[in-house]
Amino acid sequence: RSCLSPPELYKSIIEDVIEGVRELFAEEGVEEQVLKDLKQLWETKVTQSKATEGFFKHSHCSPRFSLQLPHRSRSILQTSAASFVIQTGRGFQQFTAAKLVCSCSDVSGLDEAVVSPAEAVLTLLSVGQLYKVNMPVVVTQASGDGNILHYPVQQMFHPLGQASVLQTSLASAAQVNASAAHAAGETLQPQETAVQQAVLFKPSYVEKQHLESSATLVQQPTVNLQEFEINAELNQCSESTEKFQHDNLHTAVFTPECSEGLFVDESLASSSSSVLLDVEGQLDVEHPELLQQQDLKLHITFVLNFHCGDDSQAVPGLFHSCPMEPMEQTESDLPLEKDLCSDIEGISQLDGTGDVSSNEQIPHTKDKEENELVGFIDSEDLRVLDDEEDYDEDCDSSSNIESSCSDGDNEDLQIDIVEEDPLNSGDDVSEQDIADLFDTDNVIVCQYEKIHRTKNKWKFYLKDGVMSIEGKDHVFAKATGDAEW
Amino acid sequence: MAYQLYRNTTLGNSLQESLDELIQSQQITPQLALQVLLQFDKAINAALAQRVRNRVNFRGSLNTYRFCDNVWTFVLNDVEFREVTELVKVDKVKIVACDGKSKYEI
């Protein structure tokens, strides 16, 4: 069993899958190009996810890539280890790649070895804002010339935001490298940028002329950074930025009042219309302006429906209490509210001690409940009334009286409402909590060999797993874990 | 049939997204896409079994455990992952594990 790093493993899996479905595609009459497109799409998406960088050092499992020599070059290149220096926000991380071995004969029909975009990006890991590639290369000539030229080639990869700079810098690097003796040691100043993107790099080596002229191999890495490639990468990366931004989950928050209000509104369809008419009649007489306020009417209807005499329709637990006292204070000015309050007497806890059938129990909770209900109505009234501009003075005064008499109680009422939680509400586990609990970006998908527990001590024996930890992918053959519950 | 649980990985999700695009452009049929996914299941199961050798240890506190349909789901907090000398810490991690003894699809 060989050991492959995540990028290599992914590459091999992609190849296996593509080869495995080639016949299927042919049988379905799908063109070969579609299969190539699938592969390209797949590799691009994996690359864009930036998940193939391993934070575990895999010195024994090094990435490999082949180098393509220019045409007509019949030399065999041997490359020494390439070191990658990657600058991240936390400093440089350096790891060494395996030896790059390239042979012209390995590339069928071609004397060139190219680093394909996918390979380049997969293996030349883009991590932080900038990474510098330092590739010392040893070149030998197979014809027996025996000349060996060492070229530490240093190339700078800038994030896409500075593609033009990249071209310039790489062009200059290429020029420097063209002069063999000065190729080594050229270092471009790193530049920081806020953009973290992968850079598509496709090195190619122009060899022929130098070979023939000097009988030595001159490594002249020129970067063919075509604009369309950069643009394509820019587009891809911009998309990936959008894709891989963690979106905030905006969940609709329903307060108990809202939900209950909604629930009751639905039940209003079956409400007693006669009672509503009565109220409206009274409203017409006393507060014609209020009639125009839909919300107010709804609330009034809401109240009436709750206690319109049809106890079976009553929804228990909707109102914590039925506030009455503030209404009583304004009794002289608001006969309607008084009527409401009197009707509200029946709006009490219908279960437990608040049995609807028994009116005797209501009064002792009447005050508290009345206060809260008035507070509820008044608060809505306030909002509705405040929005209206065509109040007459009477109405304003009455509304002011409402607010004045209820403001002082609002805070208390609201506090009361908050304090009175449903019984055993702490025992409830909402669906939202469960969803949030299992919602995480760090996921391990694997198989278990054994799960052991002693009291609250758990032991995990896992295998064949793929981990996505903080956006980076890792694999394991075996994993052992301990946890305490 | 091989486990499909690896479809919810970077590799699996990217494959599904790619297939979705090809389906949208009507270059392939959904049935063909499904066949590709099945092929992916086989490939990744085999690759993990044959081409990976490393070992990882971890330690943390178990927040939640669930066992349903022979699938364990754990949520751990304050976890440390260690491989050789490397150490990585995360606040929260979810582990989804299928039975390693059975090769039947869940």
Coordinates of C-alpha atoms in Angstrom, one line a residue:
Chain A
R1 CA 0.0 0.0 0.0
S2 CA 1.4 3.3 -1.0
C3 CA 0.7 6.4 0.8
L4 CA -0.8 9.4 -1.0
S5 CA -1.4 12.8 0.2
P6 CA -4.9 14.3 -0.2
P7 CA -4.1 16.0 -3.5
E8 CA -2.6 12.9 -4.9
L9 CA -5.3 10.8 -3.6
Y10 CA -8.0 13.0 -5.1
K11 CA -6.2 13.1 -8.4
S12 CA -6.1 9.3 -8.5
I13 CA -9.7 9.0 -7.5
I14 CA -10.7 11.5 -10.2
E15 CA -8.7 9.5 -12.8
D16 CA -10.3 6.2 -11.7
V17 CA -13.8 7.6 -11.9
I18 CA -13.3 9.2 -15.3
E19 CA -11.8 6.0 -16.6
G20 CA -14.5 4.0 -15.0
V21 CA -17.3 5.9 -16.7
R22 CA -15.7 6.3 -20.1
E23 CA -17.4 3.2 -21.4
L24 CA -20.7 4.3 -19.8
F25 CA -20.5 7.6 -21.6
A26 CA -19.7 5.9 -24.8
E27 CA -22.7 3.6 -24.4
E28 CA -24.9 6.5 -23.7
G29 CA -23.7 8.2 -26.8
V30 CA -22.2 11.1 -25.0
E31 CA -19.2 12.7 -26.6
E32 CA -15.8 12.3 -25.2
Q33 CA -15.6 16.0 -24.8
V34 CA -18.3 16.0 -22.2
L35 CA -16.2 13.6 -20.2
K36 CA -13.3 15.9 -20.5
D37 CA -15.5 18.7 -19.4
L38 CA -16.7 16.8 -16.4
K39 CA -13.1 16.1 -15.4
Q40 CA -12.1 19.7 -15.9
L41 CA -15.1 21.0 -13.9
W42 CA -14.5 18.5 -11.1
E43 CA -10.8 19.4 -10.8
T44 CA -11.5 23.1 -11.0
K45 CA -14.0 22.9 -8.2
V46 CA -11.7 20.8 -6.0
T47 CA -9.0 23.4 -6.6
Q48 CA -11.3 26.3 -5.9
S49 CA -12.3 24.7 -2.6
K50 CA -8.7 25.1 -1.4
A51 CA -9.2 22.0 0.6
T52 CA -6.3 20.0 -0.7
E53 CA -3.6 21.6 1.4
G54 CA -2.6 19.4 4.2
F55 CA -1.6 20.9 7.5
F56 CA 0.0 17.6 8.4
K57 CA 3.5 17.3 6.9
H58 CA 3.6 14.5 4.5
S59 CA 7.3 14.2 4.0
H60 CA 7.0 10.6 3.1
C61 CA 4.2 11.3 0.7
S62 CA 5.3 14.1 -1.4
P63 CA 3.5 15.7 -4.3
R64 CA 4.9 15.0 -7.7
F65 CA 4.5 16.7 -11.0
S66 CA 6.1 16.2 -14.3
L67 CA 7.9 18.8 -16.2
Q68 CA 7.4 19.2 -19.9
L69 CA 10.4 20.2 -21.9
P70 CA 10.1 22.2 -25.0
H71 CA 10.1 20.5 -28.3
R72 CA 13.1 19.0 -29.8
S73 CA 14.7 18.7 -26.6
R74 CA 16.0 15.3 -26.1
S75 CA 17.6 15.7 -22.9
I76 CA 16.7 14.1 -19.7
L77 CA 16.0 16.4 -16.9
Q78 CA 16.5 15.5 -13.4
T79 CA 15.4 17.8 -10.8
S80 CA 16.3 18.0 -7.3
A81 CA 13.9 18.6 -4.5
A82 CA 11.7 21.6 -5.0
S83 CA 11.0 23.6 -1.9
F84 CA 7.8 25.5 -1.5
V85 CA 7.6 28.5 0.7
I86 CA 4.2 29.5 1.5
Q87 CA 3.4 32.6 3.3
T88 CA 0.3 32.5 5.4
G89 CA -1.2 34.8 7.9
R90 CA 0.7 32.9 10.6
G91 CA 4.0 33.0 8.9
F92 CA 5.8 30.9 6.5
Q93 CA 5.2 27.2 6.1
Q94 CA 7.8 25.4 4.3
F95 CA 7.8 21.9 3.1
T96 CA 9.7 20.0 0.6
A97 CA 8.3 18.2 -2.3
A98 CA 9.6 15.0 -3.6
K99 CA 12.2 14.9 -6.3
L100 CA 10.8 15.9 -9.6
V101 CA 11.8 13.4 -12.1
C102 CA 11.1 14.1 -15.7
S103 CA 12.0 12.1 -18.7
C104 CA 11.2 12.9 -22.2
S105 CA 10.5 9.3 -22.9
D106 CA 7.8 9.3 -20.3
V107 CA 5.8 11.7 -22.3
S108 CA 4.6 9.9 -25.2
G109 CA 5.2 11.6 -28.5
L110 CA 6.3 14.7 -26.8
D111 CA 9.5 16.0 -25.6
E112 CA 7.8 18.4 -23.4
A113 CA 6.7 18.0 -19.9
V114 CA 4.2 20.5 -18.8
V115 CA 2.6 21.1 -15.6
S116 CA -1.0 21.1 -16.3
P117 CA -3.1 23.8 -14.7
A118 CA -4.9 21.4 -12.4
E119 CA -1.7 19.8 -11.3
A120 CA 0.0 23.0 -10.8
V121 CA -2.7 24.4 -8.7
L122 CA -3.2 21.2 -6.8
T123 CA 0.3 20.7 -6.0
L124 CA 1.5 24.3 -5.8
L125 CA -0.7 24.9 -2.9
S126 CA -2.2 28.3 -2.6
V127 CA -2.6 29.0 0.9
G128 CA -2.2 32.5 2.0
Q129 CA -1.9 35.8 0.3
L130 CA 1.3 35.0 -1.4
Y131 CA 3.5 32.2 -2.1
K132 CA 7.0 31.9 -3.5
V133 CA 8.3 28.9 -5.3
N134 CA 11.9 28.2 -5.1
M135 CA 12.8 25.4 -7.5
P136 CA 16.4 24.5 -7.7
V137 CA 16.8 22.4 -10.8
V138 CA 19.5 20.2 -11.9
V139 CA 19.7 19.5 -15.5
T140 CA 21.7 16.9 -17.2
Q141 CA 22.0 16.1 -20.9
A142 CA 21.5 12.5 -21.9
S143 CA 23.6 12.7 -25.0
G144 CA 26.6 12.3 -22.9
D145 CA 27.6 15.9 -22.9
G146 CA 27.7 15.6 -19.2
N147 CA 27.2 19.3 -18.6
I148 CA 25.2 19.9 -15.6
L149 CA 23.7 23.2 -14.9
H150 CA 22.2 24.1 -11.6
Y151 CA 19.5 26.6 -11.7
P152 CA 17.7 27.5 -8.7
V153 CA 14.7 29.1 -10.2
Q154 CA 12.7 31.3 -8.1
Q155 CA 9.4 32.4 -9.2
M156 CA 6.9 34.5 -7.5
F157 CA 3.2 33.9 -7.5
H158 CA 1.1 36.9 -6.8
P159 CA -2.6 36.7 -6.1
L160 CA -4.8 37.4 -8.9
G161 CA -5.4 40.9 -7.8
Q162 CA -2.0 41.8 -9.1
A163 CA -1.9 39.8 -12.2
S164 CA -0.2 42.5 -14.1
V165 CA 2.5 42.7 -11.5
L166 CA 2.8 39.0 -11.7
Q167 CA 3.4 39.1 -15.3
T168 CA 5.9 41.8 -14.9
S169 CA 7.7 40.2 -12.1
L170 CA 7.7 36.8 -13.8
A171 CA 8.8 38.3 -17.0
S172 CA 11.7 39.9 -15.3
A173 CA 12.4 36.7 -13.6
A174 CA 12.4 35.0 -16.9
Q175 CA 14.8 37.5 -18.3
V176 CA 17.0 37.0 -15.3
N177 CA 16.9 33.3 -15.8
A178 CA 17.8 33.7 -19.4
S179 CA 21.2 34.6 -18.3
A180 CA 22.3 31.4 -16.9
A181 CA 24.8 32.6 -14.4
H182 CA 22.5 35.0 -12.8
A183 CA 19.5 32.8 -12.6
A184 CA 20.3 31.8 -9.1
G185 CA 19.5 33.9 -6.1
E186 CA 17.0 36.1 -7.7
T187 CA 14.3 36.9 -5.3
L188 CA 11.4 39.0 -5.8
Q189 CA 10.1 41.0 -2.9
P190 CA 7.0 39.5 -1.5
Q191 CA 4.0 41.6 -1.6
E192 CA 1.1 41.2 0.6
T193 CA -2.4 41.6 -0.5
A194 CA -5.7 41.0 0.9
V195 CA -6.7 38.7 -1.9
Q196 CA -6.3 35.1 -1.3
Q197 CA -6.6 33.2 -4.5
A198 CA -4.9 30.5 -6.5
V199 CA -2.7 31.5 -9.3
L200 CA -2.7 29.4 -12.4
F201 CA 0.9 28.7 -13.4
K202 CA 2.1 27.0 -16.4
P203 CA 5.8 26.9 -16.7
S204 CA 7.4 26.0 -19.9
Y205 CA 11.0 25.7 -20.7
V206 CA 12.6 27.0 -23.7
E207 CA 15.6 24.9 -24.3
K208 CA 16.4 24.2 -27.9
Q209 CA 18.3 27.2 -28.9
H210 CA 20.3 27.4 -25.8
L211 CA 21.0 23.7 -26.0
E212 CA 22.4 23.8 -29.4
S213 CA 24.3 26.9 -28.9
S214 CA 25.9 26.3 -25.6
A215 CA 25.6 22.6 -25.3
T216 CA 24.2 23.1 -21.9
L217 CA 20.7 23.2 -20.8
V218 CA 19.5 26.6 -19.9
Q219 CA 16.5 26.6 -17.7
Q220 CA 14.5 29.6 -18.7
P221 CA 11.2 29.3 -17.2
T222 CA 8.9 31.6 -18.9
V223 CA 5.5 31.9 -17.7
N224 CA 2.8 31.8 -20.3
L225 CA 0.3 33.8 -18.4
Q226 CA -2.2 34.4 -21.0
E227 CA -4.8 36.9 -20.2
F228 CA -7.7 34.6 -20.8
E229 CA -6.2 32.1 -18.3
I230 CA -5.9 34.8 -15.7
N231 CA -9.3 36.1 -16.5
A232 CA -10.7 32.7 -16.3
E233 CA -9.0 32.1 -13.0
L234 CA -10.2 35.5 -11.8
N235 CA -13.7 34.6 -12.6
Q236 CA -13.4 31.3 -11.0
C237 CA -11.9 32.6 -8.0
S238 CA -14.3 35.4 -7.6
E239 CA -17.0 32.8 -7.8
S240 CA -15.3 30.7 -5.3
T241 CA -15.0 33.6 -3.0
E242 CA -18.7 34.0 -3.1
K243 CA -19.2 30.3 -2.9
F244 CA -17.0 29.8 0.0
Q245 CA -18.0 32.7 2.1
H246 CA -19.8 31.4 5.1
D247 CA -23.3 32.7 4.8
N248 CA -25.0 33.6 8.0
L249 CA -28.0 31.6 8.6
H250 CA -30.9 34.0 9.0
T251 CA -33.6 32.2 10.7
A252 CA -37.0 33.6 11.2
V253 CA -37.6 34.3 14.8
F254 CA -41.0 33.9 16.0
T255 CA -41.8 35.2 19.4
P256 CA -44.4 33.4 21.3
E257 CA -46.6 36.4 20.8
C258 CA -46.2 36.4 17.1
S259 CA -46.8 32.7 16.7
E260 CA -49.7 32.7 18.9
G261 CA -51.0 35.8 17.2
L262 CA -50.7 34.0 13.9
F263 CA -52.4 31.0 15.3
V264 CA -55.2 33.0 16.6
D265 CA -55.6 34.9 13.5
E266 CA -56.2 31.7 11.7
S267 CA -58.8 30.8 14.2
L268 CA -60.5 34.1 13.7
A269 CA -62.1 32.7 10.6
S270 CA -64.4 30.8 12.9
S271 CA -64.9 33.6 15.3
S272 CA -68.2 34.8 16.3
S273 CA -69.1 37.5 13.9
S274 CA -71.9 38.7 16.0
V275 CA -69.7 39.7 18.8
L276 CA -67.5 41.5 16.4
L277 CA -70.3 43.5 15.0
D278 CA -71.3 44.5 18.5
V279 CA -67.9 45.8 19.1
E280 CA -67.8 47.5 15.9
G281 CA -71.0 49.2 16.7
Q282 CA -69.6 50.5 19.8
L283 CA -66.5 51.5 18.1
D284 CA -68.5 53.5 15.6
V285 CA -70.1 55.4 18.4
E286 CA -67.1 56.0 20.6
H287 CA -64.1 55.8 18.5
P288 CA -64.8 56.0 14.8
E289 CA -61.2 56.5 14.0
L290 CA -60.2 53.4 15.6
L291 CA -62.3 51.5 13.2
Q292 CA -60.0 52.5 10.5
Q293 CA -57.2 50.8 12.1
Q294 CA -57.1 47.3 10.9
D295 CA -54.6 46.2 13.4
L296 CA -56.6 47.5 16.3
K297 CA -59.7 45.8 15.0
L298 CA -57.9 42.6 14.6
H299 CA -56.7 42.8 18.1
I300 CA -60.1 43.5 19.4
T301 CA -61.5 40.7 17.4
F302 CA -58.8 38.5 18.7
V303 CA -59.7 39.3 22.2
L304 CA -63.4 38.7 21.7
N305 CA -62.9 35.5 19.9
F306 CA -61.0 34.2 22.8
H307 CA -63.8 34.6 25.2
C308 CA -66.8 34.9 23.0
G309 CA -68.5 32.3 25.0
D310 CA -67.4 29.4 23.0
D311 CA -65.0 28.0 25.5
S312 CA -64.1 25.1 23.3
Q313 CA -62.5 27.5 20.9
A314 CA -60.4 29.1 23.5
V315 CA -56.7 28.5 23.1
P316 CA -55.2 27.9 26.4
G317 CA -52.0 29.5 27.3
L318 CA -52.1 32.2 24.8
F319 CA -52.5 34.9 27.3
H320 CA -50.6 34.8 30.4
S321 CA -53.0 37.2 32.1
C322 CA -55.8 39.5 31.4
P323 CA -54.9 43.1 32.3
M324 CA -57.8 45.1 33.5
E325 CA -56.7 47.7 35.9
P326 CA -55.4 50.3 33.4
M327 CA -58.5 49.9 31.5
E328 CA -60.5 50.6 34.6
Q329 CA -58.5 53.8 35.2
T330 CA -59.6 55.1 32.0
E331 CA -63.0 53.8 32.3
S332 CA -64.7 57.1 32.0
D333 CA -63.0 57.9 28.8
L334 CA -62.9 54.6 27.2
P335 CA -66.1 52.7 27.7
L336 CA -65.1 50.4 24.9
E337 CA -62.0 49.3 26.7
K338 CA -64.1 48.8 29.8
D339 CA -66.3 46.5 27.9
L340 CA -63.3 44.8 26.5
C341 CA -61.9 44.4 29.9
S342 CA -65.0 43.0 31.3
D343 CA -65.0 40.6 28.5
I344 CA -61.4 39.9 29.0
E345 CA -62.2 38.5 32.4
G346 CA -62.8 35.3 30.7
I347 CA -59.4 35.4 29.0
S348 CA -57.4 33.5 31.6
Q349 CA -55.5 30.3 31.9
L350 CA -57.9 27.7 30.8
D351 CA -56.0 24.8 32.0
G352 CA -54.8 23.9 35.4
T353 CA -56.1 26.2 37.9
G354 CA -57.5 28.5 35.3
D355 CA -60.5 26.5 34.5
V356 CA -62.8 28.3 32.2
S357 CA -65.9 26.8 33.5
S358 CA -65.3 28.1 36.9
N359 CA -65.5 31.9 37.1
E360 CA -64.7 32.0 40.7
Q361 CA -61.1 31.3 40.1
I362 CA -60.7 34.0 37.6
P363 CA -60.9 37.1 39.8
H364 CA -57.9 36.3 41.9
T365 CA -55.8 36.2 38.8
K366 CA -57.9 38.9 37.1
D367 CA -55.8 41.8 38.0
K368 CA -52.6 40.5 36.9
E369 CA -54.0 39.1 33.7
E370 CA -55.9 42.2 32.9
N371 CA -52.9 44.3 33.3
E372 CA -50.9 42.2 30.8
L373 CA -53.7 42.0 28.3
V374 CA -54.2 45.8 28.4
G375 CA -50.6 46.2 28.0
F376 CA -50.6 44.0 25.0
I377 CA -53.4 45.8 23.4
D378 CA -52.2 49.2 24.4
S379 CA -48.8 48.6 23.0
E380 CA -50.4 47.7 19.7
D381 CA -52.6 50.6 19.9
L382 CA -49.8 52.9 20.5
R383 CA -48.0 51.7 17.4
V384 CA -51.1 51.9 15.3
L385 CA -52.2 55.2 16.7
D386 CA -48.8 56.7 16.3
D387 CA -48.8 56.0 12.7
E388 CA -52.1 57.7 12.0
E389 CA -51.9 61.4 11.4
D390 CA -55.6 62.3 11.2
Y391 CA -56.5 61.9 14.7
D392 CA -58.7 64.5 16.2
E393 CA -57.9 65.8 19.6
D394 CA -60.2 63.6 21.4
C395 CA -58.8 60.6 19.9
D396 CA -55.3 61.8 20.6
S397 CA -56.2 62.6 24.1
S398 CA -57.7 59.2 24.6
S399 CA -54.8 57.5 23.0
N400 CA -52.5 59.6 25.2
I401 CA -54.4 58.6 28.1
E402 CA -54.1 55.0 27.1
S403 CA -50.4 55.4 26.7
S404 CA -50.1 57.3 29.9
C405 CA -51.9 54.8 31.9
S406 CA -50.3 51.9 30.3
D407 CA -46.8 53.1 29.9
G408 CA -46.2 52.8 33.6
D409 CA -47.4 49.4 33.5
N410 CA -45.8 48.3 30.2
E411 CA -42.5 47.6 31.7
D412 CA -44.0 45.7 34.5
L413 CA -46.3 44.0 32.2
Q414 CA -43.5 43.1 29.9
I415 CA -41.4 41.9 32.7
D416 CA -44.2 39.8 33.9
I417 CA -44.7 38.3 30.5
V418 CA -41.0 37.4 30.2
E419 CA -40.9 35.9 33.6
E420 CA -43.7 33.6 33.1
D421 CA -42.3 30.9 31.0
P422 CA -44.3 27.9 30.1
L423 CA -44.0 25.1 32.5
N424 CA -41.1 22.8 31.8
S425 CA -40.0 24.9 28.9
G426 CA -36.4 24.3 29.9
D427 CA -36.8 20.7 29.1
D428 CA -37.7 21.4 25.5
V429 CA -35.1 20.9 22.8
S430 CA -36.2 22.8 19.8
E431 CA -35.5 21.6 16.3
Q432 CA -33.4 24.6 15.7
D433 CA -31.1 23.7 18.6
I434 CA -30.6 20.2 17.1
A435 CA -29.9 21.6 13.7
D436 CA -27.4 24.1 15.0
L437 CA -25.8 21.4 17.1
F438 CA -25.0 19.2 14.1
D439 CA -24.2 22.1 11.8
T440 CA -20.5 22.5 11.6
D441 CA -17.9 23.0 8.9
N442 CA -15.5 20.5 10.5
V443 CA -16.7 17.1 9.5
I444 CA -15.2 13.7 9.5
V445 CA -16.7 11.0 7.2
C446 CA -15.4 7.6 8.0
Q447 CA -16.1 4.1 9.0
Y448 CA -16.0 2.8 12.6
E449 CA -14.3 -0.4 13.6
K450 CA -15.3 -0.1 17.2
I451 CA -17.0 2.3 19.5
H452 CA -16.4 1.7 23.1
R453 CA -17.9 3.3 26.1
T454 CA -17.2 3.0 29.8
K455 CA -19.5 5.2 31.9
N456 CA -18.9 8.5 30.3
K457 CA -15.6 7.7 28.7
W458 CA -15.8 7.0 25.0
K459 CA -13.2 5.5 22.7
F460 CA -13.4 5.6 19.0
Y461 CA -11.6 3.3 16.6
L462 CA -12.2 4.6 13.1
K463 CA -10.8 3.9 9.7
D464 CA -10.8 5.1 6.1
G465 CA -11.8 8.6 6.8
V466 CA -11.9 12.0 5.1
M467 CA -11.6 15.0 7.3
S468 CA -12.5 18.5 6.5
I469 CA -11.0 20.6 9.2
E470 CA -11.2 24.3 9.0
G471 CA -11.6 24.2 5.2
K472 CA -8.7 21.8 4.6
D473 CA -9.0 18.1 3.7
H474 CA -7.1 15.3 5.3
V475 CA -7.4 11.6 5.1
F476 CA -6.6 8.8 7.4
A477 CA -6.4 5.0 7.3
K478 CA -6.9 4.7 11.0
A479 CA -8.0 7.1 13.7
T480 CA -8.2 6.6 17.4
G481 CA -10.0 9.0 19.7
D482 CA -10.9 9.5 23.3
A483 CA -13.7 11.7 24.5
E484 CA -15.6 12.3 27.7
W485 CA -19.2 12.9 27.6
Chain B
M1 CA -22.4 -1.5 -3.3
A2 CA -20.0 0.8 -1.6
Y3 CA -20.8 3.4 1.0
Q4 CA -22.2 6.6 -0.3
L5 CA -21.2 8.6 2.7
Y6 CA -18.1 9.9 1.0
R7 CA -20.3 12.0 -1.3
N8 CA -20.4 14.6 1.4
T9 CA -16.8 15.5 1.1
T10 CA -15.0 18.1 -0.9
L11 CA -14.4 15.6 -3.7
G12 CA -17.9 14.2 -3.6
N13 CA -19.6 17.6 -3.5
S14 CA -17.5 19.0 -6.3
L15 CA -18.4 16.0 -8.4
Q16 CA -22.1 16.4 -7.7
E17 CA -21.9 20.1 -8.5
S18 CA -20.1 19.3 -11.8
L19 CA -22.6 16.7 -12.7
D20 CA -25.4 19.1 -11.9
E21 CA -24.0 21.6 -14.3
L22 CA -23.8 19.1 -17.0
I23 CA -27.3 18.0 -16.4
Q24 CA -28.5 21.6 -16.5
S25 CA -26.8 22.1 -19.8
Q26 CA -28.4 18.8 -20.9
Q27 CA -25.1 17.3 -21.8
I28 CA -25.7 14.2 -19.7
T29 CA -28.8 12.6 -18.3
P30 CA -29.5 12.3 -14.5
Q31 CA -29.3 8.6 -14.9
L32 CA -25.8 8.8 -16.2
A33 CA -24.9 11.2 -13.4
L34 CA -26.1 8.7 -10.9
Q35 CA -23.9 6.1 -12.6
V36 CA -20.9 8.4 -12.2
L37 CA -21.7 8.8 -8.5
L38 CA -21.9 5.1 -8.0
Q39 CA -18.5 4.8 -9.7
F40 CA -17.2 7.5 -7.4
D41 CA -18.4 5.6 -4.4
K42 CA -16.5 2.5 -5.5
A43 CA -13.4 4.5 -6.4
I44 CA -13.1 6.4 -3.1
N45 CA -13.9 3.5 -1.0
A46 CA -11.2 1.5 -2.7
A47 CA -8.7 4.4 -2.7
L48 CA -9.1 5.0 1.0
A49 CA -8.7 1.3 1.8
Q50 CA -5.7 0.8 -0.4
R51 CA -3.8 4.1 -0.9
V52 CA -3.9 5.7 2.5
R53 CA -1.7 4.6 5.4
N54 CA -1.5 7.4 7.9
R55 CA -2.9 7.3 11.3
V56 CA -4.5 10.1 13.3
N57 CA -5.3 10.4 17.0
F58 CA -7.7 12.8 18.5
R59 CA -9.0 13.8 21.9
G60 CA -11.9 16.0 23.0
S61 CA -15.1 16.2 24.8
L62 CA -18.2 14.4 23.5
N63 CA -21.1 16.8 23.2
T64 CA -23.6 14.5 21.4
Y65 CA -23.8 11.0 20.2
R66 CA -26.3 9.3 18.0
F67 CA -26.6 5.8 16.7
C68 CA -29.2 5.2 14.1
D69 CA -29.4 2.7 11.2
N70 CA -25.9 1.5 12.2
V71 CA -24.5 5.0 11.7
W72 CA -22.8 6.8 14.5
T73 CA -22.9 10.5 14.6
F74 CA -20.8 12.3 17.1
V75 CA -20.3 16.0 17.9
L76 CA -17.2 16.7 19.8
N77 CA -15.9 20.0 21.2
D78 CA -12.4 21.3 21.8
V79 CA -10.8 18.5 19.8
E80 CA -7.1 18.0 19.3
F81 CA -6.0 16.1 16.2
R82 CA -2.6 14.7 16.2
E83 CA -0.6 13.1 13.4
V84 CA 3.0 12.3 14.2
T85 CA 4.1 15.6 15.6
E86 CA 1.5 17.9 14.2
L87 CA -1.3 19.1 16.3
V88 CA -4.5 20.8 15.2
K89 CA -7.2 22.1 17.5
V90 CA -10.8 22.8 16.6
D91 CA -13.8 23.9 18.7
K92 CA -16.3 21.6 17.2
V93 CA -16.2 18.7 14.9
K94 CA -18.8 16.3 13.6
I95 CA -18.0 12.6 13.0
V96 CA -20.2 10.5 10.8
A97 CA -19.2 6.9 10.8
C98 CA -20.7 3.9 9.0
D99 CA -20.1 0.3 10.1
G100 CA -16.6 -0.7 8.9
K101 CA -17.4 -4.3 9.1
S102 CA -20.3 -4.2 6.7
K103 CA -19.9 -3.3 3.1
Y104 CA -23.5 -2.9 2.4
E105 CA -24.8 0.5 1.5
I106 CA -26.7 2.3 4.3

